[in-house]
GROMACS .gro file of C-alpha atoms in nm:
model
  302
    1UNK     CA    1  -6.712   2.759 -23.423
    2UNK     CA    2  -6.451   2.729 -23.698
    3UNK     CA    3  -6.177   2.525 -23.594
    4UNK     CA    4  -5.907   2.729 -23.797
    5UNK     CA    5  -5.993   3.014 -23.548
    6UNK     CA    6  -5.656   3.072 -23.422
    7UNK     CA    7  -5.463   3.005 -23.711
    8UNK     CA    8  -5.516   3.356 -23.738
    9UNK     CA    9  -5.359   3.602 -23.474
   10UNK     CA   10  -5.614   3.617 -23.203
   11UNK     CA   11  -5.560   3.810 -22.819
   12UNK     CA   12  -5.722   3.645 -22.479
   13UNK     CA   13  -5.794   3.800 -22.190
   14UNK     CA   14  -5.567   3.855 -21.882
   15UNK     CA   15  -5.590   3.740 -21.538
   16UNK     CA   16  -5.894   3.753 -21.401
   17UNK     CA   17  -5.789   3.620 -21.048
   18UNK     CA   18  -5.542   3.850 -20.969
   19UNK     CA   19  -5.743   4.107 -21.138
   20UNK     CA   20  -6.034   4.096 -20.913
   21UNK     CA   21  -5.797   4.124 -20.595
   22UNK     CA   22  -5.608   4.389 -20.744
   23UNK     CA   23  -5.963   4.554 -20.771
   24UNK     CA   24  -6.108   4.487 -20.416
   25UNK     CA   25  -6.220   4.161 -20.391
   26UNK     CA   26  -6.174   3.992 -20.057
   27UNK     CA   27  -5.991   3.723 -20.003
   28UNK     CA   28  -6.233   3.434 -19.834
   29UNK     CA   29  -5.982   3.120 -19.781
   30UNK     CA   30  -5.826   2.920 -20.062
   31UNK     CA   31  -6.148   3.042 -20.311
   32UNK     CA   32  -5.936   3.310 -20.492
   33UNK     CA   33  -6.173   3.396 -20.769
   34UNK     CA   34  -6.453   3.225 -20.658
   35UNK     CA   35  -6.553   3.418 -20.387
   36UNK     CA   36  -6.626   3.699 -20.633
   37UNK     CA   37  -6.899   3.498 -20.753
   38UNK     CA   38  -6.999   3.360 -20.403
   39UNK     CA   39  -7.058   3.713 -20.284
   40UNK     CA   40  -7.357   3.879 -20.522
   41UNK     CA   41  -7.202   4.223 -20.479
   42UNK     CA   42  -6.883   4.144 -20.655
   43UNK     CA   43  -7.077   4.041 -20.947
   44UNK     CA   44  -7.083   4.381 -21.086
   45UNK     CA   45  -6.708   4.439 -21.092
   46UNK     CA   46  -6.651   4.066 -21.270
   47UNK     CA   47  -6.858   4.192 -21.523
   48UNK     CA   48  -6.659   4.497 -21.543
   49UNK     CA   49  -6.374   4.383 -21.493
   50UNK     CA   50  -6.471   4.100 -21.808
   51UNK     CA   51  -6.527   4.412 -22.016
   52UNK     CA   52  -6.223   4.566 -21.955
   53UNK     CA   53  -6.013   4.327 -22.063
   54UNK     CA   54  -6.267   4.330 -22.404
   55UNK     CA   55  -6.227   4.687 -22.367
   56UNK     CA   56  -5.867   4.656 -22.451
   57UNK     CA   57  -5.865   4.441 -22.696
   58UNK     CA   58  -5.917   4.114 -22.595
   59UNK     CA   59  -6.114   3.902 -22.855
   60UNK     CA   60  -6.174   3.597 -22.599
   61UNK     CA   61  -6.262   3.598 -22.237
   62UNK     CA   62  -6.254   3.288 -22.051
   63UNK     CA   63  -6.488   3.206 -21.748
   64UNK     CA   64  -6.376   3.234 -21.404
   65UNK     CA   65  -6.404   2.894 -21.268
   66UNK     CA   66  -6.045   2.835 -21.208
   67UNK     CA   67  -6.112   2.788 -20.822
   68UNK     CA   68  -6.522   2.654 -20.862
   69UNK     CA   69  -6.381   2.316 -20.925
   70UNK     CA   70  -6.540   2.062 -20.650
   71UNK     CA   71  -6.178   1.993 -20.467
   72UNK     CA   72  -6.127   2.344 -20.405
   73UNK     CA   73  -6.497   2.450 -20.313
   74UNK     CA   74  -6.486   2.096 -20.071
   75UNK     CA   75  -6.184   2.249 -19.942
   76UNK     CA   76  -6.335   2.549 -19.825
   77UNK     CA   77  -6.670   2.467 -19.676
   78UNK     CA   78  -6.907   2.582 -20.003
   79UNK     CA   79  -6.943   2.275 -20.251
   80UNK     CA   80  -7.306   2.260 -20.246
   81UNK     CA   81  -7.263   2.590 -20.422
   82UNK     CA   82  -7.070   2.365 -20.688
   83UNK     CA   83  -7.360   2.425 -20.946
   84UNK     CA   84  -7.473   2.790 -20.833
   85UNK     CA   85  -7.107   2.906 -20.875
   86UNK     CA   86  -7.051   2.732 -21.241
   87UNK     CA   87  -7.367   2.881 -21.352
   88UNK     CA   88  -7.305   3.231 -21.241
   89UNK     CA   89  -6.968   3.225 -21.408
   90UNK     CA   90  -7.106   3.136 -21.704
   91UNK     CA   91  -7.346   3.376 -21.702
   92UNK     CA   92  -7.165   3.669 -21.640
   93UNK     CA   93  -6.943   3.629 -21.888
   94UNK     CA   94  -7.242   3.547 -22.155
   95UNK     CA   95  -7.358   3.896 -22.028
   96UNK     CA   96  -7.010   4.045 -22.165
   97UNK     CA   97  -7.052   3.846 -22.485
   98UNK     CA   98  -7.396   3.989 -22.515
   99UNK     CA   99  -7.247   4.308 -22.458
  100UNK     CA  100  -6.995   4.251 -22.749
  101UNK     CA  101  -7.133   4.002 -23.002
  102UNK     CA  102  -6.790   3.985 -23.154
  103UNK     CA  103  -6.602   3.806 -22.891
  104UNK     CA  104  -6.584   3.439 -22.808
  105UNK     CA  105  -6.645   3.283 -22.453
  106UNK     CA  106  -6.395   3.015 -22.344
  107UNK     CA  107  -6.560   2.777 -22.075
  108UNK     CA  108  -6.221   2.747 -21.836
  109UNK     CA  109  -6.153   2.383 -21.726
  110UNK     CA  110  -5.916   2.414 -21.494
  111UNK     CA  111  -5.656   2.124 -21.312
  112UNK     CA  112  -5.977   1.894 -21.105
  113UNK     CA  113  -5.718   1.819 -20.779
  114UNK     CA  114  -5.424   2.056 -20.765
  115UNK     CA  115  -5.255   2.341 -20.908
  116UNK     CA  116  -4.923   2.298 -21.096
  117UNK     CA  117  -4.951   1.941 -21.034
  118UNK     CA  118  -5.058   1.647 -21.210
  119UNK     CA  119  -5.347   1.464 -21.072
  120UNK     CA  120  -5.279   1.131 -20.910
  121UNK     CA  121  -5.621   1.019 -20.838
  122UNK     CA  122  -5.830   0.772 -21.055
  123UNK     CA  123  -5.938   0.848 -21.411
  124UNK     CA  124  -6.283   0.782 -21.346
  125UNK     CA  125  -6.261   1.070 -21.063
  126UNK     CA  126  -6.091   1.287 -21.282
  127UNK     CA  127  -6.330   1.224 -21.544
  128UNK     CA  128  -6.618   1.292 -21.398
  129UNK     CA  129  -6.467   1.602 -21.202
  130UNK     CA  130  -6.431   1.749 -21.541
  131UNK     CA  131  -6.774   1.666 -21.675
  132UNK     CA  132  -6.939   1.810 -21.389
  133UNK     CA  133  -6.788   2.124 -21.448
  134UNK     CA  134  -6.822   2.135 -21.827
  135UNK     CA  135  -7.131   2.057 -21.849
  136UNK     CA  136  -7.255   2.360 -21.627
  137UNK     CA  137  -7.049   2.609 -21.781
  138UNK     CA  138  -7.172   2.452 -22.173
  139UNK     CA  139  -7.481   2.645 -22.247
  140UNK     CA  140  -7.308   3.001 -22.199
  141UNK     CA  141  -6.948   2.905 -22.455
  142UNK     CA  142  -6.820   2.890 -22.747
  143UNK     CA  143  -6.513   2.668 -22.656
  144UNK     CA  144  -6.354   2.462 -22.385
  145UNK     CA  145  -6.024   2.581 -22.267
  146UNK     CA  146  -5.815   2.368 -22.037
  147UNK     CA  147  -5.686   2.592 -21.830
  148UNK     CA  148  -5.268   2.523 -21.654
  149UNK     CA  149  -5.323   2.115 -21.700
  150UNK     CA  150  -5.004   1.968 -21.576
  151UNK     CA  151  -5.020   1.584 -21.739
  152UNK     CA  152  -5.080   1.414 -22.022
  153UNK     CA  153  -5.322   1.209 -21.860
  154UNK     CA  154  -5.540   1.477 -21.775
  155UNK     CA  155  -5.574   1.613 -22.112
  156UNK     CA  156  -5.663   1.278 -22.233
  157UNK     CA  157  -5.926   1.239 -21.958
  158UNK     CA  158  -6.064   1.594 -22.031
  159UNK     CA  159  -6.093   1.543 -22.338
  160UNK     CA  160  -6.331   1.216 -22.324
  161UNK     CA  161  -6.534   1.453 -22.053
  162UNK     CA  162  -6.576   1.699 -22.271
  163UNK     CA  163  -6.671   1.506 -22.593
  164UNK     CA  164  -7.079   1.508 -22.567
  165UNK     CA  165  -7.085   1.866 -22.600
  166UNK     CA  166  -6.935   1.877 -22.923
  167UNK     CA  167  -6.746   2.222 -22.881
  168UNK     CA  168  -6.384   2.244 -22.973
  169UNK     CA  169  -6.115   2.309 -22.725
  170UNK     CA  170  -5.799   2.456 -22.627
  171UNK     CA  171  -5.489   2.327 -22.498
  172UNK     CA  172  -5.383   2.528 -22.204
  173UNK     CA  173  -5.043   2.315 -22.031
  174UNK     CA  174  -4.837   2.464 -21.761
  175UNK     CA  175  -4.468   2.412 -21.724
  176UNK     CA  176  -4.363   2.603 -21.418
  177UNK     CA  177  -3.941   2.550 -21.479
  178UNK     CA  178  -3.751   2.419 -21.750
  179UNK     CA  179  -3.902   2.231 -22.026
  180UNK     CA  180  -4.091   1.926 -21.876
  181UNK     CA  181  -4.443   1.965 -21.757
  182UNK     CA  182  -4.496   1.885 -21.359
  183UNK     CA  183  -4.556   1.506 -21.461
  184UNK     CA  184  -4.218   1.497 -21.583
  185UNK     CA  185  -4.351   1.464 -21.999
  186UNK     CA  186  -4.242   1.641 -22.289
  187UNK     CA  187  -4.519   1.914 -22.416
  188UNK     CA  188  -4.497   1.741 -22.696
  189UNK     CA  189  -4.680   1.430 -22.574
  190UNK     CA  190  -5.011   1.630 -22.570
  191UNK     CA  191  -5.060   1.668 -22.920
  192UNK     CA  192  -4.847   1.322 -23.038
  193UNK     CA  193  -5.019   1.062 -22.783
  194UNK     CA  194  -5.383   1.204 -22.829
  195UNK     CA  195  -5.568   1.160 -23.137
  196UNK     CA  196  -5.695   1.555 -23.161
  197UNK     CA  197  -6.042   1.604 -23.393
  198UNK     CA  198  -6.140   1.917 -23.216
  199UNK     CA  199  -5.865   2.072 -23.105
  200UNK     CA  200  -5.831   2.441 -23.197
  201UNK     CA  201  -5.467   2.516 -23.073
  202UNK     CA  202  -5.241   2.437 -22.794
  203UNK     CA  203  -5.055   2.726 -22.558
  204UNK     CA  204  -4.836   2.735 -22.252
  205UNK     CA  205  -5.043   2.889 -21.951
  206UNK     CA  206  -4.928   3.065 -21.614
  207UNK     CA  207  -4.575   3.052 -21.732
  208UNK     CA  208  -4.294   3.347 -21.707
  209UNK     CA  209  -4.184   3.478 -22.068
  210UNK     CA  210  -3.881   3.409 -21.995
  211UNK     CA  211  -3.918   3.024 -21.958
  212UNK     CA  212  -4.197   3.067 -22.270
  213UNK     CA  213  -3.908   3.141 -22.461
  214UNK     CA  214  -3.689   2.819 -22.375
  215UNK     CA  215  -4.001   2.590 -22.477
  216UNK     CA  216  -4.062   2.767 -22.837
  217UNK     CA  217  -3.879   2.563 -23.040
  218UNK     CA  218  -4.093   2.248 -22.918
  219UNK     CA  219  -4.452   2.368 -22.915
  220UNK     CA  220  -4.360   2.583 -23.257
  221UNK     CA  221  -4.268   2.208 -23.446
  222UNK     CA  222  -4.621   2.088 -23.381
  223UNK     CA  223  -4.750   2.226 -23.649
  224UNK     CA  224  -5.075   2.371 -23.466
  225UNK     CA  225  -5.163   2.671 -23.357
  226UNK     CA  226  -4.945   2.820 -23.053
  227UNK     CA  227  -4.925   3.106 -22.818
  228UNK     CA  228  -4.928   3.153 -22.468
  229UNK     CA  229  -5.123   3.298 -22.140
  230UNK     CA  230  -4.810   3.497 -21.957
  231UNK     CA  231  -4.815   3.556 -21.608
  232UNK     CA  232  -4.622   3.807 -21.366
  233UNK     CA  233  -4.531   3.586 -21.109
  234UNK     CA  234  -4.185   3.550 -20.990
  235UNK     CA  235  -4.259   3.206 -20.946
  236UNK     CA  236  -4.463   2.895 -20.964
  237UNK     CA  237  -4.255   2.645 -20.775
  238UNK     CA  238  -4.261   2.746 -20.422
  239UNK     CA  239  -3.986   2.523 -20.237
  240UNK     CA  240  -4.310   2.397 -19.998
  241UNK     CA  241  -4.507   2.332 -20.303
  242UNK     CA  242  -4.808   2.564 -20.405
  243UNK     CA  243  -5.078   2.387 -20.278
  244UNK     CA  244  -4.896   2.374 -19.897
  245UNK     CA  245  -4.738   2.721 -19.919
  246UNK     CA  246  -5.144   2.848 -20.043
  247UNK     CA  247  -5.276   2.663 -19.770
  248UNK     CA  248  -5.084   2.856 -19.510
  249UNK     CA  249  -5.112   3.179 -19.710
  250UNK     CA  250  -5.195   3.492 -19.472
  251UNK     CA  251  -5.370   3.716 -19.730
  252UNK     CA  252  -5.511   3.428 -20.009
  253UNK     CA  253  -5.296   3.617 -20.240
  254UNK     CA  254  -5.083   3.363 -20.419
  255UNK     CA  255  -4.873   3.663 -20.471
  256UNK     CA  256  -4.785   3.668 -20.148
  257UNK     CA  257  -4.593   3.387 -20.178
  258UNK     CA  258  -4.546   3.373 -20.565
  259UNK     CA  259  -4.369   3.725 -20.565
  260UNK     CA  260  -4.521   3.993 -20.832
  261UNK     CA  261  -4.274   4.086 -21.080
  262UNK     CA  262  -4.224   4.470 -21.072
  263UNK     CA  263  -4.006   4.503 -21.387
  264UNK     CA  264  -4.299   4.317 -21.655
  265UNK     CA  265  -4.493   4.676 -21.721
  266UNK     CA  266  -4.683   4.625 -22.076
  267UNK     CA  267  -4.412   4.762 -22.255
  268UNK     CA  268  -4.201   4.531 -22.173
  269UNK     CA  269  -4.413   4.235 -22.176
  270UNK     CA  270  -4.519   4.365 -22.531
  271UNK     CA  271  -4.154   4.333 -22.591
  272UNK     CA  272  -4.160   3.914 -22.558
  273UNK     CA  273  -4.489   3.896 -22.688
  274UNK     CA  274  -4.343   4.074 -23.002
  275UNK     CA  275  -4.079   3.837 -23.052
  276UNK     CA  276  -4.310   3.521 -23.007
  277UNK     CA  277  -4.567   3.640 -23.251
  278UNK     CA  278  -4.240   3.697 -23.540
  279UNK     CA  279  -4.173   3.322 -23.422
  280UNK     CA  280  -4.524   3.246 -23.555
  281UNK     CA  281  -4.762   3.245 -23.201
  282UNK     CA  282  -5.085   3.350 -23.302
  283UNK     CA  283  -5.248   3.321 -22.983
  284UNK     CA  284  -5.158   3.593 -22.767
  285UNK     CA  285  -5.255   3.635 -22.406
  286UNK     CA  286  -5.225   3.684 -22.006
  287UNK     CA  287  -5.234   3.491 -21.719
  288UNK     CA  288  -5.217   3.606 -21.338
  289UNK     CA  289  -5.061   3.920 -21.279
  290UNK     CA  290  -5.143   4.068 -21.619
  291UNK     CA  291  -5.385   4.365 -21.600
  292UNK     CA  292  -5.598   4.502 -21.886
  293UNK     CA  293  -5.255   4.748 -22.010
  294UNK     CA  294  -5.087   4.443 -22.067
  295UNK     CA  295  -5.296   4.309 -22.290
  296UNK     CA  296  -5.413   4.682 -22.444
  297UNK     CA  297  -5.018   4.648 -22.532
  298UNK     CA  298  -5.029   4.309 -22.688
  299UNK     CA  299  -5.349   4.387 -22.878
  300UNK     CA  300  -5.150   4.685 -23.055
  301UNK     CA  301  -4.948   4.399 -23.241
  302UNK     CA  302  -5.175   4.237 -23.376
   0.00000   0.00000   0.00000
């Protein structure tokens, strides 16, 4: 893969996660996406619901593994399907690829403990969390994208997971308020403290476009390729904290407790995405809550 890809204006997918619910996908505990490949007769409609996002536009779909991590899948009873799951994800979204040779298949990483917090365990743990994964979901990808990482430290340790493969990858860091990722370091730190030979780009994932916009100015100076995965939420700071608050969810919809925001139709969420691309973001793309039309809209500027 050429790792100048993004230095041209590219468009991801959307959110997958929310997608599938939106579209009929039960929820089965804490496995959000998962259970859509735990269940053979969702398979069908993640394919679909893969091409639709190609469909409108985007050039890059990224696995759905966010929730086939082994904490997650220990969590709810299933993690001897750790492997079966991986695989499946990868495969299904090969099958899109071989539907449309043009697009690229991102293998998503995604945080190995909890979500929208940094990982406090050991490295070695968090290491070999990550290798496990990656190394399942290498044979059907073009790229590795770390997917809402929330330290430093875990980039680092992804990173050295990820290095036997010899794919490139893509920064994917969360901030869910202010400027300051949920470890309490500067975005900035990812790219300075890390000595980067594959790295194809670095954007801000699951974050409102509103707080996008007050972190510009710092991921813009780093002089490699930026953009962003949107989402719709209201939130991603419950007051309980995400992981307790998702724990104690009713429904298994984190927008349940994460609020949907009615007012981001594609139009308007074109509207930021405009002003970010002028700003020089080249990569371009959606996160929970964002539905094919949003990115159908975000494709039209590029």
């Amino acid at each position: 893969m050429d790792i100048n890809f993004f230095k041209e204006t590219r468009v991801l997918d959307g959110g997958m996660g929310q997608e599938l619910l939106a579209r009929g996908v039960e929820a089965n505990g804490t496995l959000w996406s998962a259970n859509a490949l735990l269940q053979e007769k969702y398979h069908q409609l993640l394919l679909d619901t893969h091409l639709d996002f190609i469909n409108s536009g985007a050039e890059i779909i990224v696995t759905t593994t966010f929730t086939t991590r082994r904490m997650r899948l220990r969590d709810n009873g299933v993690e001897d399907k750790f492997e079966y799951l991986n695989t499946k994800a990868g495969e299904i979204a090969k099958k899109a690829k071989d539907l449309n040779p043009h697009i690229l298949v991102a293998g998503g990483l995604p945080p190995q403990y909890l979500t929208y917090e940094a990982d406090t365990r050991a490295n070695d743990e968090i290491k070999e969390n990550f290798y496990d994964q990656a190394k399942l979901l290498d044979p059907f990808i073009d790229f590795f994208y770390f997917d809402v990482l929330s330290s430093v430290r875990e980039f680092k340790l992804a990173i050295e997971a990820i290095k036997s493969f010899n794919k490139p990858y893509l920064i994917g860091a969360h901030v869910s308020e202010g400027v300051k990722l949920p470890s309490g370091e500067n975005i900035s730190e990812i790219i300075t403290t890390i000595n980067h030979k594959s790295l194809l780009g670095i954007i801000l994932s699951c974050v409102s476009p509103e707080n996008y916009e007050k972190n510009l100015n710092e991921i813009k100076s780093l002089d490699v390729p930026f953009g962003f995965k949107l989402n719709g939420f209201i939130t991603t700071k419950p007051t309980a904290g995400y992981t307790n608050t998702f724990n104690k969810s009713k429904t298994g919809n984190p927008n349940e407790f994460l609020g949907h925001r009615e007012d981001l139709v594609p139009e308007k969420m074109a509207l930021f995405v405009k002003k970010f691309k002028e700003a020089g973001a080249t990569i371009l793309g959606g996160c929970c809550e964002t539905r094919p039309s949003h990115i159908k809209e975000m494709a039209k500027l590029k």
